[in-house]
PDB file of C-alpha atoms in Angstrom:
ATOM      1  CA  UNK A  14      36.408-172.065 -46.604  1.00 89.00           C
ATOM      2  CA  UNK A  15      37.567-175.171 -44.609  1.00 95.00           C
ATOM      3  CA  UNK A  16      34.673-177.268 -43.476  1.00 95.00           C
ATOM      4  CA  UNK A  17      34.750-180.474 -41.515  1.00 96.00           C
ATOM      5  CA  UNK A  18      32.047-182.819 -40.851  1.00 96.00           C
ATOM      6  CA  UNK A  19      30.959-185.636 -38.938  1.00 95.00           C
ATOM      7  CA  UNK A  20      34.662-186.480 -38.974  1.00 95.00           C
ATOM      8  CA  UNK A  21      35.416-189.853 -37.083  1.00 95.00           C
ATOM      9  CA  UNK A  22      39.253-191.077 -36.595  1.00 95.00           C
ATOM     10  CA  UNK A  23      40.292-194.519 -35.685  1.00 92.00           C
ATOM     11  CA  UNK A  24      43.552-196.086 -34.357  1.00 90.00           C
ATOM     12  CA  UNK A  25      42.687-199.597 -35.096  1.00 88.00           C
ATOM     13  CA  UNK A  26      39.367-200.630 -33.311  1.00 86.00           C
ATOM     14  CA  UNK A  27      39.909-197.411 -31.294  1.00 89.00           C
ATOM     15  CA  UNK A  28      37.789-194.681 -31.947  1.00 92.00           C
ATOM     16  CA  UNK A  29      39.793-191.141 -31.304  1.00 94.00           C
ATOM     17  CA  UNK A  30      37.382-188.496 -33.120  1.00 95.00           C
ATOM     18  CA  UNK A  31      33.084-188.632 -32.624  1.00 95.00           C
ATOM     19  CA  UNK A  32      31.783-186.747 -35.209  1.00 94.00           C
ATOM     20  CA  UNK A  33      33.675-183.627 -34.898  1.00 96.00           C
ATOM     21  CA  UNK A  34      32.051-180.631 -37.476  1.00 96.00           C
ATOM     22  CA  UNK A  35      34.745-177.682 -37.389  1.00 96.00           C
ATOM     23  CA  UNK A  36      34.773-174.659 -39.943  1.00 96.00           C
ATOM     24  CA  UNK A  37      37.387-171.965 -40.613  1.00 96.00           C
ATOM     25  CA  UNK A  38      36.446-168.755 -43.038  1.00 94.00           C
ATOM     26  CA  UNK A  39      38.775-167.148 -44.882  1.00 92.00           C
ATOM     27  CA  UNK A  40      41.681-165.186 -42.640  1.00 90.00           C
ATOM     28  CA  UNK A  41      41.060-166.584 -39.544  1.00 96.00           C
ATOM     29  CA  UNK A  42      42.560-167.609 -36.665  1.00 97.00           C
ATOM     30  CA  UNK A  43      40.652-170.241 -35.222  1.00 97.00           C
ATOM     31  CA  UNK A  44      41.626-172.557 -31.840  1.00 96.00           C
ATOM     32  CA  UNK A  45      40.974-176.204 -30.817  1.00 96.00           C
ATOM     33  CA  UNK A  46      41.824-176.333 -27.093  1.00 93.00           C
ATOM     34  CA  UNK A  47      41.640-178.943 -24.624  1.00 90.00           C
ATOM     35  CA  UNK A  48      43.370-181.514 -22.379  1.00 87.00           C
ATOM     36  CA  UNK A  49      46.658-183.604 -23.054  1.00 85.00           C
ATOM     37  CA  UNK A  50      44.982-186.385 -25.107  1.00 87.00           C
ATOM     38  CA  UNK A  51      41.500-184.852 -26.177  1.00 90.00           C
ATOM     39  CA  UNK A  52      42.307-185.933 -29.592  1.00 94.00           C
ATOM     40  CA  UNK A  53      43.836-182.009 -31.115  1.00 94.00           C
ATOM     41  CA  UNK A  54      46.888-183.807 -32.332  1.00 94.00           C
ATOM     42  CA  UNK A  55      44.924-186.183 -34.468  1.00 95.00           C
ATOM     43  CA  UNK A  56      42.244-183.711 -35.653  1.00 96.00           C
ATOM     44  CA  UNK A  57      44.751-181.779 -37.369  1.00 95.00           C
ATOM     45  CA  UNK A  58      46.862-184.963 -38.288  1.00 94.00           C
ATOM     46  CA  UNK A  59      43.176-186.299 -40.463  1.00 94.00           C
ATOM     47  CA  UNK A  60      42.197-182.634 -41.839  1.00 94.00           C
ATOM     48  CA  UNK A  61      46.266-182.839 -43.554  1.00 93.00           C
ATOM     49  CA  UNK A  62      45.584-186.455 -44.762  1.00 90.00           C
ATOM     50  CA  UNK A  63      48.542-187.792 -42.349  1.00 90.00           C
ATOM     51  CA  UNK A  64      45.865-189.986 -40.421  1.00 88.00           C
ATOM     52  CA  UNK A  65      43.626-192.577 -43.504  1.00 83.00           C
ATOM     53  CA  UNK A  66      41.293-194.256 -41.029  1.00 86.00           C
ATOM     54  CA  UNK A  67      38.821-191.573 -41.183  1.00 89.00           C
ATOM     55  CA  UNK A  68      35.165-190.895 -42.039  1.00 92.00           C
ATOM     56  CA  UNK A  69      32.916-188.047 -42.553  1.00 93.00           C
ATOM     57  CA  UNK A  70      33.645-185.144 -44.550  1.00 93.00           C
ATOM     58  CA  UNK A  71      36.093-182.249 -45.432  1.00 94.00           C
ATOM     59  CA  UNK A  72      36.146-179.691 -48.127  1.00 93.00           C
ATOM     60  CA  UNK A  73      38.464-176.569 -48.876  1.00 92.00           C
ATOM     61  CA  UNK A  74      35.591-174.121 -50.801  1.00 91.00           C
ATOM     62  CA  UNK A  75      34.279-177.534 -51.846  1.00 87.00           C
ATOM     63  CA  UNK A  76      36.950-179.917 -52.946  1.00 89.00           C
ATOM     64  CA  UNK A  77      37.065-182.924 -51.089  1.00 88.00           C
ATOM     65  CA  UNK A  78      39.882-183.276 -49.250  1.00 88.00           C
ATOM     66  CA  UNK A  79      38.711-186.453 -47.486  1.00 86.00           C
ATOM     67  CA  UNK A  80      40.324-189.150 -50.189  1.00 82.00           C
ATOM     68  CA  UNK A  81      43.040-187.489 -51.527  1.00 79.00           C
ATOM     69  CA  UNK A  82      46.592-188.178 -50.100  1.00 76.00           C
ATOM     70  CA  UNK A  83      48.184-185.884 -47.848  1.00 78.00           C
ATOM     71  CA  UNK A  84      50.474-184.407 -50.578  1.00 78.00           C
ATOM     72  CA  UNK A  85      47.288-183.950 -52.483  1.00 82.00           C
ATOM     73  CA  UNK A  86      45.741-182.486 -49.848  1.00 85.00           C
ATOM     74  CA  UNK A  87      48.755-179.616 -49.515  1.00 85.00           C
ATOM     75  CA  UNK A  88      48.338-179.185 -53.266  1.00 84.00           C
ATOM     76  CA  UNK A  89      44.932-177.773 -51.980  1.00 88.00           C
ATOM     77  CA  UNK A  90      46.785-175.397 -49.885  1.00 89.00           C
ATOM     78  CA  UNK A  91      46.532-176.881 -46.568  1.00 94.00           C
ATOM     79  CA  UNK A  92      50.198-176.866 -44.831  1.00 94.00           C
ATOM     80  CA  UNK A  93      50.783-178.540 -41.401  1.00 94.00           C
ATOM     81  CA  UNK A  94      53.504-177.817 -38.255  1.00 95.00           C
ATOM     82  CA  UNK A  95      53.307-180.894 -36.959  1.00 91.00           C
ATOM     83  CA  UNK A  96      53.600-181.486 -32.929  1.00 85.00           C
ATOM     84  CA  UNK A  97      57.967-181.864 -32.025  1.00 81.00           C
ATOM     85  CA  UNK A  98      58.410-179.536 -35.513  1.00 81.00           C
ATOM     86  CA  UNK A  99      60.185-182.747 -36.886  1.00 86.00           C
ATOM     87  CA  UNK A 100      62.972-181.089 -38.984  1.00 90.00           C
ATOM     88  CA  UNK A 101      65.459-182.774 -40.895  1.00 88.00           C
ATOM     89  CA  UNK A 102      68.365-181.693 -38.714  1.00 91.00           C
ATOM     90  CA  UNK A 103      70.903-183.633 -40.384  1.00 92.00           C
ATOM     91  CA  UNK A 104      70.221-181.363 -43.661  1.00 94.00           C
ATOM     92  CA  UNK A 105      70.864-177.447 -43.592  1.00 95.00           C
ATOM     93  CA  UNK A 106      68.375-174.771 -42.703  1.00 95.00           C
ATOM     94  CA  UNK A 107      68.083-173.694 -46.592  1.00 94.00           C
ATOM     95  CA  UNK A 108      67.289-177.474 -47.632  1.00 93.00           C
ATOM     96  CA  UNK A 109      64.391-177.707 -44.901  1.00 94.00           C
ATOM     97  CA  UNK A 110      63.212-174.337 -46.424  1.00 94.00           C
ATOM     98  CA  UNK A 111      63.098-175.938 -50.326  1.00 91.00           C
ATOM     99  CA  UNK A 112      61.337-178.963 -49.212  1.00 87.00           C
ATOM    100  CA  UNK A 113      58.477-176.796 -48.231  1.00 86.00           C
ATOM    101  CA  UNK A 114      58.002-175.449 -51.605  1.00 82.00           C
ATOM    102  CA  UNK A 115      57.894-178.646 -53.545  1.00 76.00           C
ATOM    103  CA  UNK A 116      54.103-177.679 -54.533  1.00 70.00           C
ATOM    104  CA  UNK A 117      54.237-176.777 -58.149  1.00 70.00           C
ATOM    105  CA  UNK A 118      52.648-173.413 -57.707  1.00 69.00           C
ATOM    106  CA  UNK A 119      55.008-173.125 -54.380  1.00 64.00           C
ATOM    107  CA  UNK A 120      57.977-173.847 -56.751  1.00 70.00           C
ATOM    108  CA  UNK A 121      56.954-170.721 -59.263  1.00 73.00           C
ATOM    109  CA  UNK A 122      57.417-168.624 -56.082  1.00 78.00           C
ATOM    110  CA  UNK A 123      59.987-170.099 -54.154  1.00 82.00           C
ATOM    111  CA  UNK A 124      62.310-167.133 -54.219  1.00 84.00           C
ATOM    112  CA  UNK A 125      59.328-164.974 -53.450  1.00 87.00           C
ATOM    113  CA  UNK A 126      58.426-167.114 -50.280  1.00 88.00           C
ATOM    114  CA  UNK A 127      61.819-167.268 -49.525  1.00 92.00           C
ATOM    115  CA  UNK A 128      62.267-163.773 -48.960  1.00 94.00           C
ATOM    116  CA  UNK A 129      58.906-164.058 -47.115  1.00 93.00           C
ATOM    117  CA  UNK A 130      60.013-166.560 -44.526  1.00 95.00           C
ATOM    118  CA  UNK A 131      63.366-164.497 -44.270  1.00 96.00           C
ATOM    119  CA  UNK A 132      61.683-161.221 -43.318  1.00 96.00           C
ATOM    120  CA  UNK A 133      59.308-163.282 -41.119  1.00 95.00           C
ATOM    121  CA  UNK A 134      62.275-164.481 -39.285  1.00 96.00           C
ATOM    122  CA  UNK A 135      65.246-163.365 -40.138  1.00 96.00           C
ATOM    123  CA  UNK A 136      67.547-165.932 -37.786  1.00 95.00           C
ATOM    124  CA  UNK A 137      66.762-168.544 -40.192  1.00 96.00           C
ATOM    125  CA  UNK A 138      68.596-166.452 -43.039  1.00 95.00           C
ATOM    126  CA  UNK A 139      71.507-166.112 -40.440  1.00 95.00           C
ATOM    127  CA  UNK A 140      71.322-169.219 -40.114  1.00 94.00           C
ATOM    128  CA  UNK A 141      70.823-170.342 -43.747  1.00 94.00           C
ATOM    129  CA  UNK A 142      74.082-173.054 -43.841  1.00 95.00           C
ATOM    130  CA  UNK A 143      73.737-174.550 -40.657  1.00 95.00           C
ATOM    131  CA  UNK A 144      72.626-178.028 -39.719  1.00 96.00           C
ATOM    132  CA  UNK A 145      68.978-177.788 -38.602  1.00 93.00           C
ATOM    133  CA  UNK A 146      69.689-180.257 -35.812  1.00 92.00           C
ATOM    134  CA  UNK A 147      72.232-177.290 -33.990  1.00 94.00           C
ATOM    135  CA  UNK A 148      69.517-174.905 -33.671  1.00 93.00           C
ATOM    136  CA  UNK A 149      67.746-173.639 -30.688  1.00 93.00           C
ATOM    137  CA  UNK A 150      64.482-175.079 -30.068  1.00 92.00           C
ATOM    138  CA  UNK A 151      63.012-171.391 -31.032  1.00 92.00           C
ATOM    139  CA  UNK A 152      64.816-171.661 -33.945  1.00 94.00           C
ATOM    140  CA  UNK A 153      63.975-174.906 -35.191  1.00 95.00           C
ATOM    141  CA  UNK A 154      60.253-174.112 -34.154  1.00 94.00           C
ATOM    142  CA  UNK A 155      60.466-170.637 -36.597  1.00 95.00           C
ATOM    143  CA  UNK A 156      61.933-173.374 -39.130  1.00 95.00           C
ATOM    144  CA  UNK A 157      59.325-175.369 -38.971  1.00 95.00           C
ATOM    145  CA  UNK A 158      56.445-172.773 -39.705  1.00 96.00           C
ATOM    146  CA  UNK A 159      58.657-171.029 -42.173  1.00 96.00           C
ATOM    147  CA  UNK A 160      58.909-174.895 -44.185  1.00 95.00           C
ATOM    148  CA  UNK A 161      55.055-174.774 -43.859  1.00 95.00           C
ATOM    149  CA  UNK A 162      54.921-171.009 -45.360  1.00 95.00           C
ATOM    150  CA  UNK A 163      57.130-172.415 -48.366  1.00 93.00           C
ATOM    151  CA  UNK A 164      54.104-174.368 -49.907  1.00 91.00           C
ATOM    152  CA  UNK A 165      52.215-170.635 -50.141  1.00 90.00           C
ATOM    153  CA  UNK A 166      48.981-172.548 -48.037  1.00 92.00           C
ATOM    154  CA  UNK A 167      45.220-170.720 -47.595  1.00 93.00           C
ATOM    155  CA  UNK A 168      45.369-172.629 -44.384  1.00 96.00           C
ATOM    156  CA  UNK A 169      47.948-173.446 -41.862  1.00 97.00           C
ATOM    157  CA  UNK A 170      47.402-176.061 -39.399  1.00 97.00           C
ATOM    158  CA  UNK A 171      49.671-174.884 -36.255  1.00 97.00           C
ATOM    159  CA  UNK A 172      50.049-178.280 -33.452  1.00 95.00           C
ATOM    160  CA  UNK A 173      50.890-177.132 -30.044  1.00 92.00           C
ATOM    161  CA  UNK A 174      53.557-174.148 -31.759  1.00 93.00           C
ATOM    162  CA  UNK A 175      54.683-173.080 -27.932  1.00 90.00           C
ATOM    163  CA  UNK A 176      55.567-176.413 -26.851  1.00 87.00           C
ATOM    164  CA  UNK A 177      58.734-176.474 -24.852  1.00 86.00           C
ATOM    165  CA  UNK A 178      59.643-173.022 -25.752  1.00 87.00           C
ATOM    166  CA  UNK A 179      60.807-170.181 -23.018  1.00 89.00           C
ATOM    167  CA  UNK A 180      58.146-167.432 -22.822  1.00 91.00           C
ATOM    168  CA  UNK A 181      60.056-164.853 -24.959  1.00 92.00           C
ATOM    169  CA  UNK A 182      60.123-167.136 -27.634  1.00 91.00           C
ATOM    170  CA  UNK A 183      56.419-168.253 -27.621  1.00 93.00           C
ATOM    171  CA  UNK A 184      56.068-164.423 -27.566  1.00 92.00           C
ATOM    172  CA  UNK A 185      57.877-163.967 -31.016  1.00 93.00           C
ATOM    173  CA  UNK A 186      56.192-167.064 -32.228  1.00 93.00           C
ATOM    174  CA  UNK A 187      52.501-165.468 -31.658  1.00 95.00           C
ATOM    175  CA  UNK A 188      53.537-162.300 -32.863  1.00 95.00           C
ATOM    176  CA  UNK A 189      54.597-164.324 -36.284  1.00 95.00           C
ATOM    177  CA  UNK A 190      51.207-166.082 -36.370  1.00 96.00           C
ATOM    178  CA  UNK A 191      49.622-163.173 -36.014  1.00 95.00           C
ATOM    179  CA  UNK A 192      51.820-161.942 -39.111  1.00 96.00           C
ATOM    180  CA  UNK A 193      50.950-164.504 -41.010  1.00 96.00           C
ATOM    181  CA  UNK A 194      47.064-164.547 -40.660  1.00 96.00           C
ATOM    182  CA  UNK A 195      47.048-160.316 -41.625  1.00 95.00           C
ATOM    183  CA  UNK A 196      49.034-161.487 -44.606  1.00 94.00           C
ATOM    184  CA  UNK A 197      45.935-163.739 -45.605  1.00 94.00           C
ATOM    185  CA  UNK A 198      46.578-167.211 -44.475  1.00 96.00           C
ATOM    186  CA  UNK A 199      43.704-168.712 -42.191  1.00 97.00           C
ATOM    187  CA  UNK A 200      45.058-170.566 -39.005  1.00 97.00           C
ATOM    188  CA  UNK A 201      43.939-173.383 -37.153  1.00 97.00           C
ATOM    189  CA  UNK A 202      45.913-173.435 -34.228  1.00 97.00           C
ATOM    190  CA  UNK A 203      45.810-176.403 -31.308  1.00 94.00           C
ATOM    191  CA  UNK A 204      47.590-175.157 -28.433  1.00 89.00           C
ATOM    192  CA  UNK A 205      47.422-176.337 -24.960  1.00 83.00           C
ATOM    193  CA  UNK A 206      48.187-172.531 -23.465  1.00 87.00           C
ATOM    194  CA  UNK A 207      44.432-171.507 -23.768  1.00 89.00           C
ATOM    195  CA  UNK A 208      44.565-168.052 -22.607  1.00 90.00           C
ATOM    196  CA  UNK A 209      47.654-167.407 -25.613  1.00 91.00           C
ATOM    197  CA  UNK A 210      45.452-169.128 -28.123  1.00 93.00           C
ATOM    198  CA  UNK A 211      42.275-167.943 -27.477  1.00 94.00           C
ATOM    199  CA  UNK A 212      43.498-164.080 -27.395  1.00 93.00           C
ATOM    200  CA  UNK A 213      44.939-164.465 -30.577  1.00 94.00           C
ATOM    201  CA  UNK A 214      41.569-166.172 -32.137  1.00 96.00           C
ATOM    202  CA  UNK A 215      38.502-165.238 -33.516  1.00 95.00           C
ATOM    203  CA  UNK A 216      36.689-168.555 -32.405  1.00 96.00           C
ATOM    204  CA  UNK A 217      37.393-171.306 -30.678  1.00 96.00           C
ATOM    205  CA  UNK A 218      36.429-175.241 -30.064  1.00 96.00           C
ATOM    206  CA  UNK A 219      37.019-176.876 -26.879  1.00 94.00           C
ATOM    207  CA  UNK A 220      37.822-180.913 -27.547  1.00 95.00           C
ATOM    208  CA  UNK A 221      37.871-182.965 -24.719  1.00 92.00           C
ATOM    209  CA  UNK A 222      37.254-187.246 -25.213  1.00 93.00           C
ATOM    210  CA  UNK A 223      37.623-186.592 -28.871  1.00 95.00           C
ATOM    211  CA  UNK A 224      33.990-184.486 -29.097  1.00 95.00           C
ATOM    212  CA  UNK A 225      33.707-180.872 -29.275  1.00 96.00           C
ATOM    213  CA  UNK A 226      31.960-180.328 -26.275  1.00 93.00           C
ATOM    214  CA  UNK A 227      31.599-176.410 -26.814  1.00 94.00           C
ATOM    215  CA  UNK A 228      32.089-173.616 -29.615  1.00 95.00           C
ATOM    216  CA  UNK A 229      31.672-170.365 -29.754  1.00 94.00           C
ATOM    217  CA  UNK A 230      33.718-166.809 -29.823  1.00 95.00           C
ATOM    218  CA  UNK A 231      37.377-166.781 -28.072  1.00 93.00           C
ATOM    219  CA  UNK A 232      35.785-164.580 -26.207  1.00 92.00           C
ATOM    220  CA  UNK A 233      33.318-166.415 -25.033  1.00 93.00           C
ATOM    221  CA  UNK A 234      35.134-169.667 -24.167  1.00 92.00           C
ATOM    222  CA  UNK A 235      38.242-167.387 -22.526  1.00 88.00           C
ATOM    223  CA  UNK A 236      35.757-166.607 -19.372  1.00 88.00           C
ATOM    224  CA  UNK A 237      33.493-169.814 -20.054  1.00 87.00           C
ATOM    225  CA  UNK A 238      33.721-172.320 -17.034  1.00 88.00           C
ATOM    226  CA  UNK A 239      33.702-175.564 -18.364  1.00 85.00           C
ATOM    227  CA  UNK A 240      36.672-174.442 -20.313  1.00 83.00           C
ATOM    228  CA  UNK A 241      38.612-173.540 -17.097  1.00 80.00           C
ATOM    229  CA  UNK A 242      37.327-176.423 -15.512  1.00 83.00           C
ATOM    230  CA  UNK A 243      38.451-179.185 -18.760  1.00 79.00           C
ATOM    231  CA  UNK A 244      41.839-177.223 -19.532  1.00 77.00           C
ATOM    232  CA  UNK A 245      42.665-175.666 -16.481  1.00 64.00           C
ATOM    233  CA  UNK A 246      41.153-177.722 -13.770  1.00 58.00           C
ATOM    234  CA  UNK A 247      39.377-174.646 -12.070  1.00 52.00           C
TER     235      UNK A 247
END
C-alpha cells in the first residue's frame, strides 16, 4: 500500500533522514518509535508533503507521492495529525471539522463523515459551537484526528497523539485509533510511549539518528533490548 524508499530529508545542509525504506499494507497499524529527536516528526512531516527537501521514493499502490504538493498528496488519501494538533482555535469546533473535508471526494461525504467523527467522539458534537481554542487538551486532540477523518484517508499519519494528555485520555484516544484502523484506515503512528504504541501495532520501526536501526513485529521490538536501551534507557 504505502511504500517508502531510500527517503533522505534535509533542513538546509542538514541531513535529518538516511535512507529510511518504511511500508504499511492495507489496515494496519504500524509504529515508528524512538528518542526525542530521532527524526519521527519529520518522517511523517515528508511522507504528507509538509517537508520539500526530500529524496528517494514514495508511492500509495503506486502513485508517486514524492512530487506532488501536500494537498495533492491528501487527495491520495493520506491525512496527517500533526505534533501540538494545531487547531484553529479562534474558529468553532464545526468549522475545524469542514476544513478537513475540503477533498472533493471528502466533500461528497461530508455529512456522512460527519456523523462518523460524531459517533467516534461524541464531545466534539457537544461541543459543535464552541471556540476550538476553549477546549480541553483531550478535546482538541479528538478534534484534531476527527479534522484528519474528514478527508475519508486510506492512511492516517498519527504524530505523538498522547502528548501532554492525562492517562484516561490517552486511554480513549487508543481505543479511537484502534476504531479507526477496524473501520479500514491504515495507521502510521509515531509515539514516544513505546509500550502503548507497540501493543496497539502490528509492526514496528525503531528510528534513532534519523536511520531505522531495527524492524520487525511489535512483538518483537516490545521485549527487544536495543529498543529498551534507545527509548527507554534500560
Amino acid at each position: 500500500m504505502l511504500s517508502v524508499r531510500n527517503l533522505s530529508v534535509y533542513y538546509g545542509e542538514a541531513r535529518a533522514l538516511h535512507a529510511v525504506d518504511l511500508d504499511i499494507e492495507a489496515n494496519e497499524v504500524v509504529s515508528v518509535v524512538g528518542p526525542n529527536g530521532a527524526g519521527k516528526t519529520t518522517l511523517v512531516n515528508a511522507i504528507a508533503g509538509v517537508l520539500r527537501d526530500r529524496e528517494g521514493t514514495i508511492e500509495l499502490d503506486g502513485a508517486d507521492l514524492l512530487r506532488p504538493a501536500s494537498h495533492e498528496v491528501c487527495e491520495h488519501g493520506i491525512a496527517l495529525v500533526p505534533e501540538g494538533r494545531r487547531i484553529f482555535s479562534g474558529m468553532s469546533v464545526a468549522d475545524n471539522l469542514a476544513l478537513g473535508s475540503y477533498r472533493r471526494a471528502a466533500r461528497e461525504r461530508r455529512d456522512e463523515r460527519l456523523a462518523r467523527v460524531h459517533a467516534l467522539f461524541p464531545v466534539l458534537r457537544e461541543r459543535t459551537n464552541q471556540p476550538a481554542g476553549t477546549l480541553s487538551g483531550g478535546e482538541q486532540q479528538m478534534l484534531a484526528v476527527g479534522r484528519a477523518l474528514m478527508s475519508d484517508p486510506r492512511v492516517l499519519l498519527l504524530d505523538e497523539p498522547s502528548l501532554g494528555l492525562a492517562p484516561v485520555v490517552v486511554d480513549a484516544l487508543f481505543d479511537a485509533i484502534q476504531e479507526i484502523n477496524e473501520s479500514g484506515v491504515a495507521v502510521l503512528l509515531v509515539e514516544q510511549d513505546v509500550t502503548r504504541a507497540l501493543a496497539l501495532s502490528s509492526r514496528g520501526y525503531l528510528l534513532s539518528d534519523g536511520r531505522i536501526l531495527l524492524r520487525g513485529s511489535a512483538r518483537e521490538l516490545l521485549v527487544d533490548p536495543e529498543v529498551q536501551r534507545v527509548c527507554l534507557g534500560v
